[in-house]
Every structure is written in C-alpha cells, then in structure tokens.
XYZ file of C-alpha atoms in Angstrom:
77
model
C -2.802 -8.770 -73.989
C -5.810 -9.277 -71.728
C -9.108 -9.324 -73.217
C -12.004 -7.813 -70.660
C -15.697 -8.612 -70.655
C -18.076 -6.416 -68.820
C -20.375 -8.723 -66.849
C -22.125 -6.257 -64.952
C -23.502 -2.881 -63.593
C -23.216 -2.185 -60.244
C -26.356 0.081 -58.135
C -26.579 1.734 -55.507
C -29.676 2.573 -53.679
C -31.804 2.236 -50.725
C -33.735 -0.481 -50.741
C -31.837 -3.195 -52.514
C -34.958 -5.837 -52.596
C -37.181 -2.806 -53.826
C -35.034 -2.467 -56.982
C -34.423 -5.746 -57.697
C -37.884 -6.782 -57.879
C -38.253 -3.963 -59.842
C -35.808 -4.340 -62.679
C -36.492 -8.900 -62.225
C -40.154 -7.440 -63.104
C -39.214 -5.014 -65.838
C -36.320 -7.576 -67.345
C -38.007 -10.643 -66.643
C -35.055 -11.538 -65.109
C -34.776 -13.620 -61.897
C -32.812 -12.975 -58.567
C -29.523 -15.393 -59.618
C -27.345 -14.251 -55.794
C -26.445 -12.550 -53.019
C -27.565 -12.181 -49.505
C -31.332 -11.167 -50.256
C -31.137 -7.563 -48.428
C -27.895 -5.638 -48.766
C -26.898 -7.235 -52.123
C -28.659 -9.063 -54.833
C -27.615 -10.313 -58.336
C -29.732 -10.339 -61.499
C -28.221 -12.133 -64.468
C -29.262 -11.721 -68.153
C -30.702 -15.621 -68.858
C -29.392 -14.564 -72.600
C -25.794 -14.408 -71.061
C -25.729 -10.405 -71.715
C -24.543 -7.989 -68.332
C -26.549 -8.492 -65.144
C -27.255 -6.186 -62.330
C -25.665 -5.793 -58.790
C -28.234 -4.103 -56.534
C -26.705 -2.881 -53.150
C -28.567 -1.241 -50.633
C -26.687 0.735 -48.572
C -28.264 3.084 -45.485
C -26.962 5.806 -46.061
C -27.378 6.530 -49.421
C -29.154 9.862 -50.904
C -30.788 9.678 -53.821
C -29.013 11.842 -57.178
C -30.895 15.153 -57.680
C -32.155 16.421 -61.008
C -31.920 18.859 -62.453
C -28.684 19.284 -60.567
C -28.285 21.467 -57.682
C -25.572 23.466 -55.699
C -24.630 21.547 -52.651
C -26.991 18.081 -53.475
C -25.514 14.864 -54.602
C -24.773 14.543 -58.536
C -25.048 11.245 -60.733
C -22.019 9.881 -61.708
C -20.457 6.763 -62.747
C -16.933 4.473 -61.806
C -15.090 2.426 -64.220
C-alpha cells in the first residue's frame, strides 16, 4: 500500500503576486518557486503544506452568499 502526504493547496485567483504577498505577509512565509506572475509557491519553513497561487485571466471571483447563475466555491481532490 501507498502512503500519501498532502504537500499542498492549490489557488486560484486573479492576481497571483497579489495573493502571494498576501498570505507570505500573513504566514510569514517566503516565495520558495515558480515563475513570479502566473504561478508562485509558498512553503511552510516548519515543513507543514504550502500554497500554490495561480493567476489565471479569466477567473471570476466565488460569490457569497450564493447566487442563481454566479460561480460557487468548491474544492478538487
């Protein structure tokens, strides 16, 4: 049997520097990868699960509370 480890959490949004800095600020984490606009990595210095931050241009922002016809959160495993 295969054991897993969950290493990270994956974001979408619209501004991927915007929430990085963010959540590097809030975390005191630093930027560990990626290409510095589309796609950045923060990493947990304590080893715990990092963030993936990718900025994509045509995403819409999750309404709440939720609303006929608008985008929904949800989540992928």
């Amino acid at each position: 049997m295969t054991n897993l480890r969950w290493t990270g959490v994956c974001l979408d949004c619209a501004d991927a520097r915007a929430l990085a800095d963010f959540y590097a600020d809030l975390f005191g984490w630093d930027i560990a990868g990626g290409d510095g606009k589309s796609w950045i990595q923060l990493r947990d210095p304590g080893g715990g699960v990092g963030l993936n931050i990718q900025g994509e241009e045509w995403y819409e922002p999750p309404v709440w509370p939720e609303q006929r016809g608008a985008l929904d959160k949800m989540m992928h495993f």
